[in-house]
Coordinates of C-alpha atoms in Angstrom, one line a residue:
M5 CA 137.3 188.8 115.7
D6 CA 133.8 190.0 116.8
S7 CA 133.0 189.3 120.5
M8 CA 130.0 187.1 121.2
P9 CA 127.4 187.7 124.0
S10 CA 127.7 185.3 126.9
G11 CA 124.9 183.0 128.1
T12 CA 122.6 180.6 126.3
V13 CA 120.6 181.8 123.3
P14 CA 117.0 180.5 123.4
V15 CA 116.4 177.8 120.8
P16 CA 113.6 178.8 118.4
S17 CA 111.2 176.4 116.8
A18 CA 112.2 174.0 114.1
D19 CA 110.4 176.1 111.5
A20 CA 112.1 179.2 112.6
L21 CA 115.5 177.5 112.2
K22 CA 115.1 176.9 108.5
I23 CA 117.2 179.3 106.5
S24 CA 114.4 180.4 104.2
E25 CA 115.5 184.0 103.5
P26 CA 118.9 185.2 102.3
D27 CA 119.3 187.4 105.4
T28 CA 118.4 184.8 108.0
K29 CA 121.1 184.5 110.7
I30 CA 122.0 181.4 112.6
Q31 CA 120.7 181.7 116.1
H32 CA 120.9 178.1 117.6
V33 CA 124.3 178.4 119.2
E34 CA 125.3 178.3 122.8
H35 CA 128.2 180.4 124.3
V36 CA 130.0 178.8 127.1
N37 CA 132.0 180.7 129.7
A38 CA 134.4 179.1 132.2
P39 CA 132.6 177.7 135.3
A40 CA 132.3 180.1 138.1
N41 CA 134.2 178.0 140.5
V42 CA 137.3 177.7 138.3
E43 CA 140.1 180.1 139.1
H44 CA 140.6 182.8 136.5
H45 CA 144.2 182.4 135.3
E46 CA 144.8 185.8 133.6
H47 CA 147.7 187.7 135.0
L48 CA 145.6 190.8 135.5
P49 CA 141.9 191.6 135.3
K50 CA 140.7 192.7 131.9
G51 CA 141.3 196.4 131.2
V52 CA 144.1 196.8 133.8
S53 CA 147.4 197.7 132.4
E54 CA 150.7 196.1 133.5
T55 CA 153.5 198.0 135.1
D56 CA 157.0 197.7 133.7
E57 CA 158.0 195.7 136.7
E58 CA 155.1 193.3 136.2
K59 CA 156.0 192.8 132.5
E60 CA 159.5 191.8 133.6
T61 CA 158.2 188.9 135.7
R62 CA 156.2 187.3 132.9
W63 CA 157.3 184.5 130.6
F64 CA 156.4 183.6 127.0
I65 CA 156.8 180.8 124.5
G66 CA 157.4 181.4 120.8
S67 CA 155.8 179.3 118.1
I68 CA 156.7 178.8 114.4
D69 CA 153.8 177.7 112.3
C70 CA 154.7 176.8 108.7
G71 CA 151.6 175.8 106.9
T72 CA 150.6 175.2 103.3
T73 CA 150.1 178.8 102.2
S74 CA 151.8 180.9 104.9
S75 CA 154.3 181.0 107.7
R76 CA 153.6 182.6 111.1
F77 CA 155.4 183.3 114.3
L78 CA 153.3 183.8 117.5
I79 CA 154.4 184.6 121.0
F80 CA 152.1 183.1 123.7
D81 CA 151.8 184.0 127.3
G82 CA 151.4 181.5 130.2
E83 CA 147.6 181.5 129.8
G84 CA 147.8 180.5 126.1
N85 CA 147.0 184.0 124.7
P86 CA 149.0 185.3 121.7
V87 CA 150.5 188.6 122.6
A88 CA 152.4 189.2 119.3
S89 CA 152.3 187.6 115.8
H90 CA 153.5 188.1 112.3
Q91 CA 152.4 186.2 109.2
I92 CA 153.7 186.0 105.6
E93 CA 152.1 184.2 102.7
F94 CA 154.5 182.4 100.3
E95 CA 154.1 181.3 96.7
N96 CA 152.4 178.0 95.9
I97 CA 153.7 176.7 92.7
Y98 CA 151.6 174.5 90.3
P99 CA 153.8 173.6 87.3
E100 CA 151.3 171.1 85.9
S101 CA 147.8 169.8 86.6
G102 CA 148.0 167.9 90.0
W103 CA 151.5 169.2 90.8
H104 CA 152.0 171.3 93.9
E105 CA 155.4 172.7 95.0
H106 CA 157.1 175.2 97.3
D107 CA 160.5 176.9 97.1
P108 CA 162.3 175.4 100.1
Q109 CA 164.4 178.5 100.7
E110 CA 161.3 180.7 100.6
L111 CA 159.8 178.6 103.5
V112 CA 162.9 179.4 105.6
N113 CA 163.0 183.1 104.6
S114 CA 159.4 183.5 105.5
V115 CA 159.8 181.9 108.9
E116 CA 162.9 184.1 109.7
A117 CA 161.0 187.2 108.6
C118 CA 158.0 186.3 110.7
I119 CA 160.2 185.9 113.8
E120 CA 161.7 189.3 113.2
G121 CA 158.3 190.9 112.8
A122 CA 156.6 189.3 115.8
V123 CA 159.6 190.1 118.1
A124 CA 159.6 193.7 117.0
Q125 CA 155.9 193.9 117.9
F126 CA 156.6 192.1 121.2
L127 CA 159.3 194.6 122.1
E128 CA 157.1 197.6 121.2
K129 CA 154.6 196.4 123.8
G130 CA 157.3 196.7 126.5
Y131 CA 158.3 193.1 126.9
K132 CA 161.9 191.8 126.9
K133 CA 163.4 189.2 124.6
D134 CA 164.8 187.1 127.4
S135 CA 161.3 186.5 128.8
I136 CA 160.7 184.2 125.8
K137 CA 161.8 180.9 127.2
A138 CA 161.8 178.6 124.2
V139 CA 160.4 178.1 120.7
G140 CA 158.2 175.3 119.3
I141 CA 157.6 174.4 115.6
T142 CA 154.6 173.1 113.9
N143 CA 154.4 172.4 110.2
Q144 CA 152.6 170.9 107.2
R145 CA 153.5 167.3 107.3
E146 CA 154.0 165.0 104.3
T147 CA 155.6 167.7 102.2
T148 CA 158.9 166.3 101.0
I149 CA 162.3 168.1 100.6
C150 CA 165.6 166.7 99.4
W151 CA 168.9 168.5 99.8
D152 CA 172.6 168.0 99.2
T153 CA 174.3 166.8 102.4
D154 CA 177.6 168.3 101.4
T155 CA 176.3 171.8 100.5
G156 CA 173.0 172.0 102.5
E157 CA 171.2 173.4 99.4
P158 CA 167.9 171.9 98.1
L159 CA 168.0 169.7 95.0
Y160 CA 164.4 170.4 93.9
N161 CA 161.3 172.2 95.0
A162 CA 159.4 170.8 98.0
I163 CA 156.6 168.5 96.8
V164 CA 153.6 169.5 98.8
W165 CA 151.3 167.0 100.6
P166 CA 148.3 167.1 98.3
D167 CA 150.4 166.7 95.1
T168 CA 149.1 163.9 92.9
R169 CA 151.9 163.4 90.4
T170 CA 152.6 160.1 92.1
A171 CA 149.3 158.5 91.2
S172 CA 150.6 156.1 88.6
L173 CA 153.6 155.2 90.8
V174 CA 151.2 154.4 93.7
R175 CA 149.3 152.0 91.4
E176 CA 152.5 150.2 90.6
L177 CA 153.5 150.0 94.3
K178 CA 150.2 148.5 95.2
E179 CA 151.1 145.5 93.0
R180 CA 154.6 145.1 94.6
K181 CA 155.1 142.2 96.9
G182 CA 154.6 143.2 100.5
A183 CA 152.2 146.0 99.8
D184 CA 149.4 144.4 101.8
E185 CA 151.7 144.4 104.9
L186 CA 152.4 148.1 105.0
L187 CA 149.3 149.3 106.8
E188 CA 150.0 147.1 109.8
L189 CA 153.6 148.3 110.1
C190 CA 153.2 152.0 109.6
G191 CA 149.5 152.8 109.9
L192 CA 149.2 154.4 106.5
P193 CA 147.7 153.0 103.2
L194 CA 149.6 153.4 99.9
S195 CA 148.3 156.7 98.4
T196 CA 149.7 159.9 96.9
Y197 CA 149.6 161.4 100.4
P198 CA 152.8 160.1 102.3
S199 CA 156.3 161.4 101.9
S200 CA 157.6 157.9 100.7
V201 CA 156.1 158.1 97.3
K202 CA 157.1 161.7 96.8
L203 CA 160.7 160.7 97.5
L204 CA 160.5 157.8 95.0
W205 CA 159.2 160.2 92.4
L206 CA 162.1 162.6 92.9
Y207 CA 164.6 159.7 92.7
N208 CA 163.0 158.4 89.4
N209 CA 162.5 161.8 87.8
V210 CA 165.1 164.4 89.0
D211 CA 168.7 163.7 88.0
T212 CA 170.2 165.8 90.8
V213 CA 168.3 163.7 93.4
K214 CA 169.3 160.4 91.8
K215 CA 172.9 161.4 91.5
A216 CA 173.0 162.6 95.2
Y217 CA 171.5 159.3 96.3
D218 CA 173.9 157.2 94.2
E219 CA 176.8 159.3 95.6
R220 CA 175.5 158.9 99.2
R221 CA 175.0 162.7 99.8
L222 CA 171.2 162.8 99.7
S223 CA 169.4 164.3 102.7
F224 CA 165.7 163.8 103.1
G225 CA 163.2 165.5 105.4
T226 CA 159.8 166.9 105.9
V227 CA 159.2 170.6 106.5
D228 CA 160.0 170.4 110.2
T229 CA 163.4 168.7 109.5
W230 CA 164.3 171.3 106.8
L231 CA 163.4 174.3 109.0
I232 CA 165.2 172.9 112.0
Y233 CA 168.3 172.2 109.9
K234 CA 168.4 175.6 108.3
L235 CA 167.4 177.6 111.4
N236 CA 170.3 175.9 113.3
G237 CA 172.7 177.1 110.6
G238 CA 172.5 174.3 108.0
K239 CA 175.4 171.9 107.3
E240 CA 177.7 173.6 109.8
A241 CA 175.5 172.7 112.7
G242 CA 174.3 169.5 111.1
V243 CA 171.0 169.2 113.2
H244 CA 169.0 166.7 111.2
V245 CA 166.0 165.5 113.3
T246 CA 162.3 164.9 113.1
D247 CA 159.7 164.2 115.8
T248 CA 157.6 161.1 115.9
T249 CA 154.4 162.8 114.7
N250 CA 156.1 163.9 111.5
A251 CA 158.0 160.7 111.1
S252 CA 154.7 158.8 111.3
R253 CA 153.6 160.4 108.0
T254 CA 156.5 159.1 105.9
M255 CA 155.7 155.4 105.8
F256 CA 159.3 154.7 106.9
M257 CA 158.7 154.6 110.6
N258 CA 157.2 151.6 112.4
I259 CA 154.1 152.9 114.2
H260 CA 154.6 150.5 117.1
T261 CA 158.4 150.9 117.7
L262 CA 158.6 154.6 116.6
Q263 CA 161.8 153.7 114.7
Y264 CA 162.7 153.3 111.1
D265 CA 161.8 149.9 109.9
D266 CA 164.0 147.9 107.5
K267 CA 161.0 146.1 106.1
L268 CA 159.4 149.4 105.1
L269 CA 162.6 150.9 103.7
D270 CA 163.2 147.6 101.7
F271 CA 159.7 147.8 100.2
F272 CA 160.6 151.3 98.9
K273 CA 164.0 150.0 97.8
L274 CA 165.9 152.6 99.9
D275 CA 169.4 151.8 101.2
R276 CA 170.2 153.7 104.4
K277 CA 173.8 154.0 103.4
N278 CA 172.7 156.2 100.4
I279 CA 170.3 158.6 102.1
T280 CA 170.5 160.5 105.4
L281 CA 167.2 160.2 107.2
P282 CA 166.4 162.5 110.1
K283 CA 166.9 161.1 113.6
I284 CA 163.5 160.4 115.2
V285 CA 163.1 162.1 118.6
P286 CA 160.1 162.9 120.9
S287 CA 157.9 165.9 120.2
S288 CA 159.1 167.7 123.3
D289 CA 162.9 167.7 124.0
K290 CA 165.2 170.2 125.6
E291 CA 168.3 169.5 123.4
A292 CA 167.4 167.5 120.3
F293 CA 166.2 170.4 118.1
G294 CA 169.1 172.8 118.7
A295 CA 168.7 176.6 118.7
L296 CA 168.2 179.5 116.4
A297 CA 171.5 180.4 114.9
T298 CA 170.7 184.0 113.8
G299 CA 168.2 186.8 114.1
A300 CA 166.4 188.5 116.9
L301 CA 166.1 185.4 119.0
Q302 CA 169.7 184.0 118.3
G303 CA 170.6 181.3 120.7
L304 CA 167.1 180.6 121.9
K305 CA 166.4 176.8 122.0
I306 CA 163.9 175.0 119.9
T307 CA 162.3 172.6 122.3
G308 CA 159.1 171.4 120.7
C309 CA 158.1 170.0 117.4
L310 CA 154.7 168.7 116.3
G311 CA 153.1 168.0 112.9
D312 CA 150.3 170.6 112.5
Q313 CA 147.4 168.3 113.1
S314 CA 148.9 166.8 116.2
A315 CA 149.7 170.3 117.4
A316 CA 146.0 171.3 116.9
L317 CA 144.9 168.3 119.1
V318 CA 147.4 169.3 121.8
G319 CA 146.3 173.0 121.4
Q320 CA 142.7 171.9 121.9
C321 CA 143.9 170.0 125.1
G322 CA 142.7 166.7 123.6
F323 CA 144.8 164.7 126.1
S324 CA 142.2 162.0 127.0
P325 CA 141.3 159.0 124.9
G326 CA 138.0 159.6 123.1
Q327 CA 138.6 163.3 122.6
A328 CA 138.7 164.6 119.0
K329 CA 139.3 167.7 117.0
N330 CA 138.8 168.8 113.4
T331 CA 141.0 171.5 111.8
Y332 CA 139.5 173.2 108.8
G333 CA 142.5 174.5 107.0
T334 CA 143.7 174.1 103.4
G335 CA 142.7 170.5 103.9
C336 CA 140.6 169.1 106.8
F337 CA 142.1 166.8 109.4
L338 CA 140.2 165.0 112.1
L339 CA 142.2 163.4 114.9
Y340 CA 140.7 161.1 117.6
N341 CA 142.8 160.3 120.7
V342 CA 143.0 156.5 121.1
G343 CA 145.5 156.4 124.0
E344 CA 148.8 154.6 124.5
K345 CA 148.2 151.8 121.9
S346 CA 148.0 152.4 118.2
V347 CA 144.8 151.3 116.5
I348 CA 145.2 150.1 112.9
S349 CA 142.0 151.1 111.1
K350 CA 139.8 148.7 109.2
Y351 CA 137.7 151.5 107.7
G352 CA 140.0 153.7 105.8
L353 CA 141.6 155.8 108.5
L354 CA 145.2 156.5 109.3
A355 CA 147.0 155.4 112.5
T356 CA 149.3 158.2 113.6
V357 CA 151.2 159.5 116.6
A358 CA 149.1 162.1 118.3
Y359 CA 152.0 163.4 120.5
D360 CA 155.1 162.1 122.3
F361 CA 156.3 164.3 125.1
G362 CA 159.1 162.0 126.3
Q363 CA 160.6 162.3 129.7
G364 CA 159.2 158.9 130.7
R365 CA 155.8 159.5 129.3
K366 CA 154.3 157.0 126.8
P367 CA 153.5 158.2 123.3
I368 CA 149.9 158.8 122.6
Y369 CA 148.3 157.6 119.4
A370 CA 145.4 158.8 117.2
L371 CA 143.1 157.7 114.4
E372 CA 143.1 160.3 111.7
G373 CA 140.9 161.2 108.8
S374 CA 142.4 163.4 106.2
I375 CA 140.4 165.5 103.7
A376 CA 142.5 166.9 100.8
V377 CA 140.3 169.9 100.0
A378 CA 138.6 172.1 102.6
G379 CA 139.7 175.8 102.6
S380 CA 141.4 175.3 99.3
G381 CA 137.9 174.6 97.8
V382 CA 137.0 178.1 99.0
K383 CA 140.2 179.5 97.5
F384 CA 139.2 177.7 94.2
L385 CA 135.9 179.6 94.1
M386 CA 137.8 182.9 94.8
N387 CA 140.9 182.5 92.6
N388 CA 139.8 180.3 89.8
M389 CA 136.1 181.1 89.4
G390 CA 136.0 184.7 90.7
F391 CA 133.0 184.1 92.9
I392 CA 134.3 186.1 95.8
K393 CA 137.1 188.6 96.5
H394 CA 138.1 187.3 99.9
S395 CA 137.7 183.8 101.3
S396 CA 135.9 185.3 104.4
K397 CA 133.0 186.2 102.1
I398 CA 132.1 182.6 101.4
T399 CA 129.4 182.5 104.1
E400 CA 127.9 185.8 102.9
L401 CA 127.6 184.3 99.3
A402 CA 126.2 181.0 100.6
E403 CA 123.5 182.8 102.6
T404 CA 122.2 184.5 99.4
V405 CA 120.3 181.3 98.8
K406 CA 118.2 179.2 101.2
D407 CA 119.9 175.8 100.4
N408 CA 122.2 174.1 97.9
G409 CA 119.5 174.1 95.2
G410 CA 120.2 170.4 94.6
V411 CA 123.9 171.0 93.9
V412 CA 126.5 168.6 95.3
F413 CA 130.2 169.4 94.8
V414 CA 132.7 166.5 95.2
T415 CA 135.9 168.6 95.7
A416 CA 138.2 165.8 94.7
F417 CA 140.9 168.0 93.2
S418 CA 143.6 165.6 94.6
G419 CA 141.4 162.5 94.5
L420 CA 139.5 161.7 97.7
F421 CA 141.4 161.0 101.0
A422 CA 139.9 159.3 104.1
P423 CA 137.9 157.2 104.4
Y424 CA 137.5 156.6 100.6
W425 CA 141.1 156.7 99.3
I426 CA 140.0 157.1 95.7
D427 CA 142.9 158.3 93.6
D428 CA 141.0 158.3 90.3
A429 CA 138.3 160.8 91.3
K430 CA 138.3 164.4 90.1
G431 CA 136.4 167.4 91.3
T432 CA 132.9 167.0 90.1
L433 CA 129.7 169.2 90.3
F434 CA 126.4 167.4 90.3
G435 CA 122.8 168.7 90.1
I436 CA 123.4 171.8 88.1
T437 CA 120.3 173.3 86.4
A438 CA 119.3 176.6 84.9
H439 CA 118.3 177.6 88.4
T440 CA 121.8 177.1 89.8
Q441 CA 123.5 180.3 91.2
R442 CA 126.9 181.0 92.7
G443 CA 125.4 180.8 96.2
H444 CA 124.3 177.2 95.6
I445 CA 127.8 176.2 94.6
A446 CA 129.2 178.1 97.6
R447 CA 127.0 176.1 99.9
A448 CA 127.9 172.9 98.2
T449 CA 131.6 173.7 98.7
L450 CA 131.1 174.2 102.4
E451 CA 128.9 171.1 102.7
A452 CA 131.5 168.9 100.9
T453 CA 133.9 169.2 103.9
C454 CA 131.0 168.6 106.3
Y455 CA 130.0 165.4 104.5
Q456 CA 133.5 164.1 104.4
T457 CA 133.9 164.8 108.1
K458 CA 130.8 162.7 108.7
A459 CA 132.2 159.8 106.7
I460 CA 135.4 159.9 108.8
L461 CA 133.4 160.1 112.1
D462 CA 131.4 157.1 111.0
A463 CA 134.6 155.2 110.3
M464 CA 136.1 156.2 113.7
E465 CA 133.0 155.0 115.5
K466 CA 133.4 151.6 113.8
D467 CA 137.1 151.4 114.6
S468 CA 136.9 152.5 118.2
G469 CA 133.4 151.1 119.1
H470 CA 132.5 154.5 120.6
K471 CA 130.4 157.4 119.3
L472 CA 131.8 160.8 119.8
E473 CA 129.8 163.1 122.0
G474 CA 131.3 166.4 120.7
L475 CA 133.8 167.7 118.2
A476 CA 136.3 170.5 118.9
V477 CA 137.0 172.6 115.8
D478 CA 139.5 175.2 114.6
G479 CA 141.1 176.5 111.4
G480 CA 139.9 179.1 108.9
M481 CA 136.6 177.5 107.8
S482 CA 135.5 177.2 111.4
N483 CA 135.1 180.9 111.4
S484 CA 131.9 180.4 109.3
D485 CA 128.9 180.0 111.6
L486 CA 127.0 178.6 108.6
C487 CA 129.6 176.0 108.0
M488 CA 129.8 174.9 111.6
Q489 CA 126.0 174.7 112.0
T490 CA 125.9 172.6 108.9
Q491 CA 128.6 170.4 110.3
A492 CA 126.6 169.9 113.6
D493 CA 123.5 169.1 111.5
V494 CA 125.3 166.6 109.3
I495 CA 127.1 164.7 112.1
G496 CA 124.3 164.9 114.7
I497 CA 126.6 165.9 117.6
P498 CA 127.6 169.3 119.0
V499 CA 130.5 171.3 117.5
D500 CA 132.6 173.2 120.0
R501 CA 134.6 176.2 118.7
P502 CA 137.0 178.2 120.9
V503 CA 137.4 182.0 120.7
M504 CA 141.2 181.7 120.4
R505 CA 141.6 179.5 117.3
E506 CA 145.3 179.5 117.0
T507 CA 145.3 176.1 118.4
T508 CA 148.0 174.6 116.1
A509 CA 150.6 177.2 117.1
L510 CA 149.5 176.9 120.7
G511 CA 150.1 173.1 120.6
A512 CA 153.7 173.7 119.5
A513 CA 154.1 176.2 122.3
I514 CA 152.8 173.6 124.8
A515 CA 155.3 171.0 123.5
A516 CA 158.1 173.5 123.9
G517 CA 156.9 174.5 127.4
F518 CA 156.9 171.0 128.6
A519 CA 160.5 170.5 127.6
V520 CA 161.7 173.4 129.7
G521 CA 159.6 172.7 132.7
I522 CA 157.0 175.4 132.3
W523 CA 154.3 172.8 132.5
R524 CA 154.9 169.3 133.9
E525 CA 151.4 167.7 133.9
F526 CA 148.6 167.9 131.4
D527 CA 146.1 168.7 134.2
E528 CA 147.8 172.1 134.4
L529 CA 146.5 172.9 131.0
K530 CA 142.9 171.8 131.4
E531 CA 141.4 175.3 131.6
L532 CA 143.6 176.7 128.8
N533 CA 141.5 178.4 126.1
K534 CA 138.3 177.2 127.6
E535 CA 136.5 180.5 128.1
D536 CA 133.8 181.8 125.7
R537 CA 133.6 178.7 123.5
T538 CA 130.7 178.5 121.0
I539 CA 128.7 175.3 120.9
F540 CA 126.7 174.6 117.6
K541 CA 123.9 172.1 118.3
P542 CA 122.2 169.9 115.7
Q543 CA 118.9 171.3 114.5
I544 CA 117.6 168.9 111.9
D545 CA 116.3 165.4 112.5
K546 CA 118.3 162.3 111.7
A547 CA 116.1 161.3 108.8
K548 CA 116.8 164.5 106.9
S549 CA 120.5 164.3 107.7
D550 CA 120.7 160.7 106.5
K551 CA 119.0 161.7 103.2
M552 CA 121.5 164.6 102.7
F553 CA 124.4 162.2 103.3
K554 CA 123.0 159.5 101.0
K555 CA 123.0 162.0 98.2
W556 CA 126.6 162.9 98.9
E557 CA 127.6 159.2 98.8
Q558 CA 125.9 158.8 95.5
A559 CA 127.9 161.8 94.1
V560 CA 131.1 160.2 95.4
E561 CA 130.4 157.0 93.6
M562 CA 129.7 158.9 90.4
S563 CA 133.0 160.9 90.7
K564 CA 135.2 157.8 90.4
G565 CA 137.1 156.8 87.4
W566 CA 138.0 160.1 85.8
V567 CA 141.7 159.2 85.8
L568 CA 142.2 156.3 83.4
Q569 CA 145.0 153.8 84.2
N570 CA 146.5 154.0 80.8
S571 CA 146.1 157.8 80.3
N572 CA 148.8 160.5 80.6
E573 CA 146.6 162.6 82.9
D574 CA 148.6 161.8 86.0

């Protein structure tokens, strides 16, 4: 990652800020260093090497990060800096239009290989394995896996969170008695998104899953549960748990009690005697998640577990009500800390558990807005359309034109998530003319995520009664200065980007560290990853921003209705 100069860049005039030439660079950003009166927490000054004796006194936390396209293992030091990491991409399987699957065993294999690779790198740097005190896990959330309780083997591929094969099933469920009570109980609306509908599809369509359920040997879990189960040794160890952040994405857990709710299970016609659901535990726990059964870190305890978006909020140190973060990954996920009481949204957002560190602490809740397509829209331009050879080139392509040329891209590949929840939308390009170039479509792809983020922020403001003053960001698309400047312009508030953007993995490490007493209070983390942040400030007036957003809203309305209720498309 290129280093940025410190200090404040002078803000040029409004005319100078217009991107009127292909090679115009964004200049209106501010680089923020840690305040001079804050103690610098690095173990040694920059550029000074550690002695072997000093290396032996340091401690570290490992972090498993199993996302939608790859697995990683990172090893963080006490200042939140990654000192070793290894990443492996795994196959994403698309058997039919709208279907998205993973091989469950490949997820496990990739995680195990990443641990080996990162530990080898760690040892090469002169550190010792026993200085790693614990491991945390963070994971893609609603992705659903079923396995045989007797054998420990998966019964079908994992159905991944953006999969839309359940669209017709969701429409049926919305007509079922009690459907209007679900949101108040679990905080989630009926859609193709949660694990519940994926599990029902498996029961209705996969004979091995139905047979296992009928014979009372069906085990269910999200990716965290599956990884913890397998990393502990599978059926021999029998560790079958989930944390509250992941459980809150299933529609089976009561958002207020943090326990499975019979009314919810009855709605989905699930009998607890026929299915083994994971035990719900806090996100930070010294014993509940077991330990690694094999490999370079055999015997090391897993002590933290957070769904990836909760982990990013923790990694951004969003511990106070009113703080928010947006992660621009495969999808885009905006979490807003609402404190110790859940808020059931009236404007299309999800109520979720932000984090739950146990040990007498109250769980913290969040409002969440989920966008199905963010980075995957860039991948679409690369893999399906051949616009670019690497996703990092999207900004370069977008900057070959001065604006979007009137093109609006509603990237509804999986319908539209928050705050719209339109299942019958499809990806739709508007405003194409003979003038349209690839750069215009590239800009429109980046802008689609920015507009949806604004729609979510507007809904959060209505639900909470408070307007955000700033937005912390991370994830792959946040690397694009153009995208982040566009985001600031669209939402009208500053966008705050850290230099160290592995905030999701860092959040899991923080949860693990709390469990083993490395940190005891959130105040101890307030300066973590705060140095050299980049602030993107809005540079267009509200009237222009509102006009841009109105055009987006018009496109959203026009994208509806592509999936007909009586068709076989879904």
